[in-house]
């Protein structure tokens, strides 16, 4: 432990730029898979509360499977299975990055679908009825009345999900994405300094997730005073 | 909405309910209610709790689907259309069109908490009637003024008293310029000292000639405002007639009993 400052003093000028470069990938995966997860989540939540039974059932199964499997399993399946299923197609566009974003996005979609559904259902049915009695179609009442309110309700759990997602991007190292954990491993073992490197990595993760955490808290405060 | 209906208007009631029935599972809540309301008429509905008053109003704008019977507004079927001799349900879009003409004031106001008072009043004119924001706000401010709440246009519902919230809810309905207004115990969720301000607004609407169906426990108000009073019990109309006759000289024993019960309260 005592020699850590010494080690950092000697190596940080090499490690830090490299790790920061890799952490850009982490942020990129986090960002894009968050978008995919939110889009999937909203679509599946709307299906989940649909009047059509088949649509509802499909949504339920998507949710159950998506959150019932470990993320790693989803990543492996998304990344390795399609090329094997359809070997005739051209898979060069399907990078480990694409696989990572899709895999995390699908898993997140299942988690968020339930969050969004509970947000929608938390609203008193009087809100929907008031909207409909004014002549709104179900779709308009969803867009102008229900979703804006549901957004406030779901903001805290969605924020927590985003923070969790940032950390879960580390799993993408397992399908070979060059994100920060992957970079850290190679530095740690080529320089024989696992302790120093991984502590540094922990610091970088924290430096990414803590501002996110503050942002979520600030948003929550703003939304709660906005009404 | 249907011009054909307007043309035939003179003699025909604005609202016509034919043998309306509603069951929730095995529970028969409405057992054949028929009722006509003329244009400009004010009809109050009274009756004990559970007699089906709310359900009747909710069927009129199809928030509740009747089990049998038909409803017409201005001669237009509500919630269904005829195809040959069969009645088929309207699509969501068609139903939404019909509901624009029927204003519903809820017992619990049901204001939209994420919108200001003005936002509550303008959202439907903008999103349903496709008015521009300026036009909708001009109309919305007029309506808020009408209910005496111009100064609260920018407040959110949670900062309004119950009476103010209910008046915004009435303004929200007025902004759609409905042909018919339904009031479901509009004052019974209010503290006693706030009831007067809401009744005042309703009285003013009545004087301006609105067609109103009012479910209420305010006997005094009903006698002053309505042309006709209907007493319901157990899903049926037990007695109806001119308001002073039903309220002050009821023919049916059940009506007398109910009125006595309400006065003793
Ligand atoms: N969605 C529903 N599902 C099942 N039963 C219902 C439903 N809505 C109403 N009921 C029942 O229908 C009956 C009539 O209810 P309704 O609300 O129309 O009465 P009401 O005359 O408005 O009473 P109150 O004066 O208490 O408001 C009651 O027995 C009620 O429990
Ligand atoms: Mg009721």
Coordinates of C-alpha atoms and ligand atoms in Angstrom, one line a residue:
Chain A
X1 CA 0.0 0.0 0.0
X2 CA 2.7 2.4 1.0
X3 CA 4.4 2.4 -2.3
X4 CA 1.2 3.3 -4.2
X5 CA 1.9 7.0 -4.5
X6 CA 5.3 6.2 -5.8
X7 CA 3.9 3.9 -8.4
X8 CA 1.3 6.4 -9.5
X9 CA 4.0 9.1 -9.7
X10 CA 6.0 7.0 -12.1
X11 CA 3.2 5.6 -14.3
X12 CA 0.2 7.9 -14.3
X13 CA 1.3 9.9 -17.3
X14 CA 1.1 6.7 -19.3
X15 CA -1.9 5.0 -17.7
X16 CA -4.3 7.8 -17.4
X17 CA -4.5 8.9 -21.0
X18 CA -4.9 5.3 -22.1
X19 CA -7.6 4.6 -19.5
X20 CA -9.4 7.8 -20.3
X21 CA -9.4 6.8 -23.9
X22 CA -11.0 3.5 -23.0
X23 CA -13.5 5.2 -20.7
X24 CA -14.8 7.1 -23.7
X25 CA -15.9 3.7 -25.1
X26 CA -17.6 3.0 -21.7
X27 CA -19.5 6.3 -22.0
X28 CA -20.4 5.6 -25.6
X29 CA -21.8 2.2 -24.8
X30 CA -23.6 3.5 -21.8
X31 CA -25.2 6.4 -23.7
X32 CA -26.4 4.4 -26.7
X33 CA -27.6 1.4 -24.8
X34 CA -29.5 3.8 -22.5
X35 CA -31.3 5.3 -25.6
X36 CA -32.1 1.8 -26.9
X37 CA -33.3 0.8 -23.5
X38 CA -35.6 3.8 -23.1
X39 CA -37.1 3.3 -26.6
X40 CA -37.6 -0.4 -26.1
X41 CA -38.9 0.3 -22.6
X42 CA -41.6 2.7 -23.7
X43 CA -42.7 0.6 -26.6
X44 CA -42.9 -2.6 -24.5
X45 CA -44.7 -0.7 -21.7
X46 CA -47.3 0.6 -24.1
X47 CA -47.7 -3.0 -25.5
X48 CA -47.9 -4.2 -21.9
X49 CA -51.0 -2.0 -21.2
X50 CA -52.5 -2.6 -24.7
X51 CA -56.1 -3.8 -25.0
X52 CA -54.9 -6.5 -27.4
X53 CA -54.2 -9.7 -25.6
X54 CA -51.6 -11.1 -28.0
X55 CA -49.6 -7.8 -27.8
X56 CA -49.9 -7.8 -24.1
X57 CA -48.7 -11.4 -23.8
X58 CA -45.7 -10.8 -26.1
X59 CA -44.7 -7.8 -24.0
X60 CA -44.9 -9.9 -20.8
X61 CA -42.6 -12.5 -22.2
X62 CA -40.2 -9.9 -23.5
X63 CA -40.0 -8.5 -20.0
X64 CA -39.8 -11.8 -18.2
X65 CA -37.0 -13.1 -20.5
X66 CA -35.2 -9.9 -20.6
X67 CA -34.9 -9.5 -16.9
X68 CA -34.8 -13.2 -16.1
X69 CA -31.5 -13.8 -17.9
X70 CA -28.1 -12.6 -16.7
X71 CA -26.8 -9.7 -18.7
X72 CA -23.7 -11.7 -19.7
X73 CA -25.9 -14.4 -21.2
X74 CA -27.9 -11.9 -23.2
X75 CA -24.6 -10.3 -24.5
X76 CA -23.2 -13.6 -25.6
X77 CA -26.4 -14.6 -27.3
X78 CA -26.9 -11.3 -29.1
X79 CA -23.2 -11.2 -30.1
X80 CA -22.5 -14.8 -31.1
X81 CA -25.8 -16.3 -32.1
X82 CA -27.1 -14.3 -35.1
X83 CA -24.0 -14.8 -37.2
X84 CA -24.2 -18.5 -36.5
X85 CA -27.9 -18.6 -37.3
X86 CA -27.6 -16.8 -40.6
X87 CA -24.1 -17.5 -41.8
X88 CA -25.0 -16.5 -45.3
X89 CA -25.4 -12.8 -44.4
X90 CA -22.8 -10.2 -44.2
X91 CA -22.0 -9.6 -40.5
X92 CA -19.0 -7.3 -40.8
X93 CA -21.1 -4.4 -39.7
X94 CA -22.0 -6.2 -36.5
X95 CA -19.2 -5.1 -34.2
X96 CA -18.7 -6.0 -30.6
X97 CA -19.9 -2.4 -29.9
X98 CA -23.2 -3.0 -31.7
X99 CA -23.7 -6.2 -29.8
X100 CA -23.0 -4.5 -26.5
X101 CA -25.4 -1.7 -27.2
X102 CA -28.1 -4.1 -28.3
X103 CA -27.6 -6.6 -25.5
X104 CA -27.6 -4.0 -22.7
X105 CA -30.4 -2.1 -24.5
X106 CA -32.6 -5.2 -24.6
X107 CA -32.0 -6.1 -21.0
X108 CA -32.6 -2.4 -20.0
X109 CA -35.7 -2.3 -22.1
X110 CA -37.2 -5.1 -20.1
X111 CA -36.3 -3.4 -16.8
X112 CA -37.6 0.0 -17.9
X113 CA -40.8 -1.4 -19.4
X114 CA -41.9 -2.5 -15.9
X115 CA -40.8 0.9 -14.5
X116 CA -42.8 2.8 -17.2
X117 CA -45.8 0.5 -16.8
X118 CA -46.0 1.1 -13.1
X119 CA -45.6 4.8 -13.8
X120 CA -48.5 4.7 -16.2
X121 CA -50.6 2.6 -13.8
X122 CA -49.8 4.8 -10.8
X123 CA -51.9 7.5 -12.3
X124 CA -55.5 7.6 -11.1
X125 CA -57.8 6.3 -13.8
X126 CA -59.6 9.6 -13.5
X127 CA -56.8 11.3 -15.4
X128 CA -57.4 9.1 -18.4
X129 CA -61.2 9.4 -18.1
X130 CA -61.0 13.2 -17.8
X131 CA -58.9 13.3 -21.0
X132 CA -61.2 11.0 -22.8
X133 CA -64.3 12.9 -21.7
X134 CA -62.8 16.0 -23.3
X135 CA -62.7 14.2 -26.6
X136 CA -59.1 12.9 -26.6
X137 CA -58.5 9.5 -28.2
X138 CA -56.6 7.0 -26.1
X139 CA -53.4 7.8 -28.0
X140 CA -53.7 11.6 -27.3
X141 CA -54.5 11.1 -23.7
X142 CA -51.4 9.0 -23.5
X143 CA -49.2 11.6 -25.1
X144 CA -50.6 14.8 -23.5
X145 CA -51.9 13.6 -20.2
X146 CA -50.5 10.3 -19.0
X147 CA -46.9 10.2 -20.3
X148 CA -45.9 13.7 -19.0
X149 CA -47.1 12.7 -15.6
X150 CA -45.6 9.2 -15.7
X151 CA -42.3 10.8 -16.7
X152 CA -42.1 12.5 -13.3
X153 CA -43.0 9.4 -11.4
X154 CA -40.4 7.2 -13.2
X155 CA -37.5 9.7 -13.2
X156 CA -35.9 8.4 -10.0
X157 CA -36.0 4.7 -11.0
X158 CA -34.8 5.6 -14.5
X159 CA -31.9 7.6 -13.0
X160 CA -30.9 4.7 -10.8
X161 CA -31.1 2.4 -13.8
X162 CA -28.8 4.8 -15.8
X163 CA -26.2 4.7 -13.0
X164 CA -26.4 0.9 -12.8
X165 CA -26.1 0.7 -16.6
X166 CA -22.9 2.7 -16.6
X167 CA -21.4 0.1 -14.2
X168 CA -22.9 -2.8 -16.2
X169 CA -21.0 -1.7 -19.3
X170 CA -18.0 -3.4 -17.7
X171 CA -19.6 -6.7 -18.6
X172 CA -19.0 -5.9 -22.2
X173 CA -15.4 -6.7 -21.7
X174 CA -16.5 -10.3 -21.9
X175 CA -17.5 -10.0 -25.6
X176 CA -14.2 -8.2 -26.3
X177 CA -15.3 -4.6 -26.3
X178 CA -12.4 -2.3 -25.7
X179 CA -14.0 -0.4 -22.8
X180 CA -12.2 0.6 -19.6
X181 CA -12.1 -2.8 -17.9
X182 CA -10.6 -4.4 -20.9
X183 CA -8.0 -1.6 -21.2
X184 CA -7.3 -1.9 -17.5
X185 CA -6.8 -5.6 -17.6
X186 CA -4.2 -5.4 -20.3
X187 CA -2.3 -2.6 -18.6
X188 CA -2.5 -4.2 -15.2
X189 CA -1.0 -7.5 -16.4
X190 CA 1.5 -6.1 -18.8
X191 CA 2.9 -3.8 -16.1
X192 CA 2.4 -6.2 -13.3
X193 CA 0.5 -3.6 -11.3
X194 CA -3.0 -4.9 -10.8
X195 CA -3.6 -3.2 -7.5
X196 CA -2.6 0.3 -8.7
X197 CA -4.4 0.0 -12.0
X198 CA -7.7 -1.3 -10.7
X199 CA -7.8 1.2 -7.9
X200 CA -7.3 3.9 -10.5
X201 CA -10.1 2.3 -12.6
X202 CA -12.4 2.4 -9.6
X203 CA -11.7 6.1 -9.3
X204 CA -12.5 6.7 -12.9
X205 CA -15.8 4.8 -12.6
X206 CA -16.7 6.8 -9.6
X207 CA -15.8 10.0 -11.3
X208 CA -18.3 9.1 -14.1
X209 CA -21.1 7.8 -11.9
X210 CA -21.1 10.4 -9.2
X211 CA -21.9 13.4 -11.5
X212 CA -24.6 11.3 -13.0
X213 CA -25.9 10.7 -9.5
X214 CA -25.9 14.4 -8.8
X215 CA -27.6 15.1 -12.1
X216 CA -30.4 12.7 -11.3
X217 CA -30.9 14.3 -7.9
X218 CA -31.0 17.8 -9.4
X219 CA -33.5 16.7 -12.0
X220 CA -35.7 15.2 -9.4
X221 CA -35.6 18.4 -7.3
X222 CA -36.5 20.5 -10.3
X223 CA -39.4 18.3 -11.3
X224 CA -40.8 18.2 -7.9
X225 CA -40.8 22.0 -7.5
X226 CA -42.1 22.5 -11.1
X227 CA -45.5 21.8 -9.8
Chain B
X1 CA -71.9 17.5 -34.8
X2 CA -74.3 16.1 -37.3
X3 CA -76.0 18.8 -39.2
X4 CA -78.9 16.4 -39.9
X5 CA -79.5 16.4 -36.2
X6 CA -79.5 20.2 -35.9
X7 CA -82.0 20.5 -38.7
X8 CA -84.5 18.3 -37.0
X9 CA -83.8 20.0 -33.7
X10 CA -86.9 21.9 -32.9
X11 CA -89.2 19.1 -31.7
X12 CA -86.6 16.6 -30.7
X13 CA -84.9 16.2 -27.4
X14 CA -81.2 17.0 -27.2
X15 CA -80.6 13.9 -25.2
X16 CA -82.7 10.8 -25.6
X17 CA -82.0 7.7 -23.5
X18 CA -83.9 4.5 -24.5
X19 CA -84.2 1.6 -22.1
X20 CA -80.6 1.9 -20.8
X21 CA -79.3 -1.1 -18.9
X22 CA -76.0 -1.7 -17.3
X23 CA -74.7 -4.7 -15.5
X24 CA -71.4 -5.2 -13.7
X25 CA -71.0 -8.9 -13.8
X26 CA -74.2 -10.1 -12.1
X27 CA -75.0 -6.8 -10.5
X28 CA -77.7 -4.9 -12.3
X29 CA -77.0 -1.3 -11.8
X30 CA -79.3 0.3 -14.4
X31 CA -82.5 -1.7 -15.1
X32 CA -84.0 0.1 -18.1
X33 CA -83.8 3.8 -17.8
X34 CA -85.5 6.0 -20.4
X35 CA -85.1 9.8 -20.3
X36 CA -85.4 12.8 -22.6
X37 CA -83.8 16.1 -22.0
X38 CA -84.8 19.1 -24.2
X39 CA -82.3 21.6 -25.4
X40 CA -81.7 24.2 -22.7
X41 CA -83.4 22.0 -20.1
X42 CA -81.9 21.5 -16.6
X43 CA -82.5 18.1 -15.1
X44 CA -81.4 17.1 -11.6
X45 CA -81.1 13.5 -10.6
X46 CA -81.3 12.6 -6.9
X47 CA -81.3 9.2 -5.2
X48 CA -79.7 7.2 -2.6
X49 CA -76.1 6.0 -2.8
X50 CA -75.6 3.1 -5.1
X51 CA -78.8 3.8 -7.0
X52 CA -76.9 4.1 -10.3
X53 CA -76.7 7.9 -10.8
X54 CA -73.0 8.0 -11.6
X55 CA -73.3 5.0 -13.8
X56 CA -76.1 6.7 -15.7
X57 CA -74.0 9.8 -16.4
X58 CA -70.9 7.7 -17.3
X59 CA -73.0 5.7 -19.8
X60 CA -74.2 9.0 -21.4
X61 CA -70.7 9.8 -22.6
X62 CA -69.7 6.2 -22.9
X63 CA -67.1 6.1 -20.2
X64 CA -69.2 3.0 -19.3
X65 CA -70.4 0.8 -22.1
X66 CA -74.2 0.1 -21.6
X67 CA -75.2 -3.5 -21.5
X68 CA -78.4 -2.7 -23.5
X69 CA -80.3 0.3 -24.7
X70 CA -79.3 3.4 -26.7
X71 CA -78.4 7.0 -26.2
X72 CA -78.9 9.8 -28.7
X73 CA -77.7 13.3 -28.7
X74 CA -79.3 15.5 -31.2
X75 CA -80.5 12.4 -33.0
X76 CA -77.0 11.0 -33.2
X77 CA -76.4 7.6 -31.6
X78 CA -73.7 7.7 -28.9
X79 CA -71.0 5.1 -28.8
X80 CA -72.4 3.0 -31.6
X81 CA -73.6 3.3 -35.2
X82 CA -76.2 1.4 -37.1
X83 CA -75.2 -0.9 -39.9
X84 CA -78.3 -2.4 -41.5
X85 CA -80.3 -3.2 -38.4
X86 CA -77.3 -4.0 -36.3
X87 CA -75.7 -1.6 -33.8
X88 CA -71.9 -1.7 -33.9
X89 CA -69.4 0.0 -31.6
X90 CA -67.7 3.1 -32.7
X91 CA -63.9 3.2 -33.0
X92 CA -61.9 5.1 -30.4
X93 CA -61.5 8.0 -32.8
X94 CA -65.3 8.2 -33.6
X95 CA -66.1 8.0 -29.9
X96 CA -63.7 10.7 -29.1
X97 CA -65.4 13.0 -31.6
X98 CA -68.8 12.4 -30.0
X99 CA -67.4 13.1 -26.5
X100 CA -66.3 16.5 -27.5
X101 CA -69.9 17.5 -27.4
X102 CA -70.6 16.2 -23.9
X103 CA -68.9 17.9 -21.0
X104 CA -68.4 15.9 -17.9
X105 CA -67.7 17.5 -14.5
X106 CA -66.4 14.9 -12.1
X107 CA -66.9 14.7 -8.3
X108 CA -63.2 14.7 -7.7
X109 CA -62.4 17.4 -10.4
X110 CA -59.7 15.2 -12.0
X111 CA -57.6 18.2 -13.1
X112 CA -54.4 17.5 -14.8
X113 CA -51.7 18.1 -12.1
X114 CA -48.9 18.7 -14.6
X115 CA -50.7 21.6 -16.2
X116 CA -51.6 25.1 -14.9
X117 CA -55.2 26.2 -14.6
X118 CA -54.9 27.7 -18.0
X119 CA -53.1 24.7 -19.4
X120 CA -55.9 22.5 -18.1
X121 CA -58.4 24.6 -19.9
X122 CA -56.5 24.9 -23.2
X123 CA -55.1 21.4 -23.7
X124 CA -58.3 19.9 -25.2
X125 CA -59.0 22.9 -27.5
X126 CA -55.4 22.7 -28.7
X127 CA -55.0 19.0 -29.0
X128 CA -58.6 18.0 -29.9
X129 CA -60.0 21.0 -31.8
X130 CA -56.6 21.9 -33.1
X131 CA -56.9 25.5 -32.2
X132 CA -53.7 27.6 -32.3
X133 CA -52.2 28.3 -28.9
X134 CA -53.3 32.0 -29.1
X135 CA -56.9 31.1 -30.0
X136 CA -57.0 28.4 -27.3
X137 CA -55.5 30.7 -24.7
X138 CA -57.9 33.5 -25.5
X139 CA -60.8 31.2 -25.2
X140 CA -59.3 29.6 -22.0
X141 CA -58.9 33.0 -20.4
X142 CA -62.5 33.9 -21.2
X143 CA -63.6 30.7 -19.5
X144 CA -61.5 31.2 -16.5
X145 CA -62.9 34.7 -16.2
X146 CA -66.4 33.2 -16.4
X147 CA -65.7 31.0 -13.4
X148 CA -64.0 33.9 -11.6
X149 CA -60.5 32.6 -11.7
X150 CA -58.6 34.8 -14.2
X151 CA -56.1 35.6 -11.4
X152 CA -55.3 31.9 -11.0
X153 CA -54.5 31.1 -14.6
X154 CA -50.9 30.3 -14.0
X155 CA -51.3 28.3 -10.8
X156 CA -51.0 24.5 -10.7
X157 CA -54.0 22.6 -9.4
X158 CA -52.3 21.6 -6.1
X159 CA -52.1 25.2 -5.1
X160 CA -55.8 25.8 -5.6
X161 CA -58.6 25.1 -3.2
X162 CA -61.1 22.4 -3.9
X163 CA -63.7 24.9 -5.0
X164 CA -61.3 26.6 -7.3
X165 CA -60.2 23.3 -8.7
X166 CA -63.8 22.4 -9.5
X167 CA -64.4 25.8 -11.1
X168 CA -61.3 25.2 -13.3
X169 CA -62.7 21.8 -14.2
X170 CA -66.0 23.5 -15.3
X171 CA -64.0 26.1 -17.3
X172 CA -62.1 23.2 -18.9
X173 CA -65.4 21.6 -20.0
X174 CA -66.8 25.0 -21.2
X175 CA -63.8 25.6 -23.4
X176 CA -64.9 22.7 -25.5
X177 CA -68.3 24.4 -26.0
X178 CA -70.3 21.2 -25.4
X179 CA -73.9 20.8 -26.3
X180 CA -74.6 19.0 -23.1
X181 CA -73.0 19.2 -19.6
X182 CA -73.1 16.4 -17.1
X183 CA -72.3 17.1 -13.4
X184 CA -71.7 14.2 -11.1
X185 CA -72.0 15.5 -7.5
X186 CA -69.8 18.4 -8.4
X187 CA -69.8 19.8 -4.9
X188 CA -69.9 16.7 -2.7
X189 CA -66.1 16.4 -2.4
X190 CA -65.9 20.0 -1.2
X191 CA -65.8 21.6 2.3
X192 CA -69.1 23.2 3.0
X193 CA -67.8 26.7 2.8
X194 CA -66.6 26.1 -0.8
X195 CA -69.8 24.6 -2.1
X196 CA -71.4 28.0 -2.7
X197 CA -68.8 29.3 -5.2
X198 CA -69.3 26.2 -7.4
X199 CA -73.0 26.3 -7.3
X200 CA -72.9 30.0 -8.2
X201 CA -71.0 29.1 -11.4
X202 CA -73.4 26.3 -12.2
X203 CA -76.4 28.6 -11.6
X204 CA -74.9 31.1 -14.0
X205 CA -74.5 28.5 -16.7
X206 CA -78.1 27.4 -16.2
X207 CA -79.2 31.0 -16.7
X208 CA -77.2 31.3 -19.9
X209 CA -79.2 28.4 -21.3
X210 CA -76.9 25.5 -21.1
X211 CA -78.4 22.0 -21.2
X212 CA -77.4 20.3 -18.0
X213 CA -77.9 17.0 -16.3
X214 CA -77.0 17.4 -12.6
X215 CA -76.5 14.6 -10.1
X216 CA -76.7 16.3 -6.7
X217 CA -77.6 16.0 -3.1
X218 CA -78.2 19.8 -2.9
X219 CA -81.9 19.8 -2.7
X220 CA -82.2 23.5 -2.4
X221 CA -80.0 24.1 -5.4
X222 CA -81.9 21.5 -7.4
X223 CA -85.2 23.1 -6.7
X224 CA -84.0 26.5 -7.8
X225 CA -82.0 25.6 -10.9
X226 CA -83.7 22.6 -12.4
X227 CA -86.8 22.4 -14.6
X228 CA -87.2 18.8 -13.8
X229 CA -86.1 16.4 -11.0
X230 CA -85.7 12.7 -11.3
X231 CA -85.6 10.4 -8.4
X232 CA -83.7 7.2 -8.9
X233 CA -83.6 4.1 -6.7
X234 CA -82.0 0.7 -7.4
X235 CA -81.3 1.4 -11.1
X236 CA -84.7 2.7 -11.9
X237 CA -86.4 6.1 -12.3
X238 CA -89.0 6.0 -9.5
X239 CA -90.4 9.4 -9.9
X240 CA -89.9 12.4 -12.1
X241 CA -91.6 15.7 -12.8
X242 CA -91.4 19.4 -12.2
X243 CA -88.8 20.1 -9.6
X244 CA -91.1 21.7 -7.0
X245 CA -93.5 18.8 -7.3
X246 CA -91.0 16.0 -6.9
X247 CA -89.0 17.8 -4.2
X248 CA -91.9 19.3 -2.2
X249 CA -94.9 17.1 -3.0
X250 CA -93.5 13.7 -4.0
X251 CA -96.0 11.1 -4.9
X252 CA -94.0 8.0 -4.2
X253 CA -93.3 6.8 -0.7
X254 CA -89.7 6.0 -1.5
X255 CA -89.1 9.6 -2.7
X256 CA -90.6 11.0 0.5
X257 CA -88.4 8.7 2.6
X258 CA -85.3 9.7 0.7
X259 CA -86.0 13.4 1.0
X260 CA -86.8 13.1 4.7
X261 CA -83.6 11.2 5.2
X262 CA -81.5 13.8 3.4
X263 CA -83.1 16.7 5.3
X264 CA -82.4 14.9 8.7
X265 CA -78.8 14.6 7.8
Ligands
LIG1 N1 -66.9 -0.4 -12.2 C1 -67.8 -1.0 -11.4 N2 -67.7 -2.3 -11.2 C2 -68.6 -2.9 -10.4 N3 -69.6 -2.3 -9.8 C3 -69.7 -1.0 -9.9 C4 -68.8 -0.3 -10.8 N4 -69.2 1.0 -10.8 C5 -70.3 1.1 -10.0 N5 -70.6 -0.1 -9.5 C6 -71.8 -0.5 -8.6 O1 -72.9 0.0 -9.2 C7 -73.8 0.5 -8.2 C8 -74.2 1.9 -8.6 O2 -73.1 2.8 -8.5 P1 -73.2 4.3 -8.8 O3 -71.8 4.8 -8.6 O4 -73.7 4.5 -10.2 O5 -74.1 4.8 -7.7 P2 -74.5 6.3 -7.3 O6 -76.0 6.4 -7.4 O7 -73.7 7.3 -8.1 O8 -74.1 6.4 -5.8 P3 -73.4 7.6 -5.0 O9 -74.5 8.5 -4.6 O10 -72.8 6.9 -3.8 O11 -72.4 8.2 -5.8 C9 -73.1 0.4 -6.9 O12 -73.6 -0.7 -6.3 C10 -71.7 0.2 -7.3 O13 -71.0 -0.5 -6.3
LIG2 MG1 -72.1 8.6 -7.7

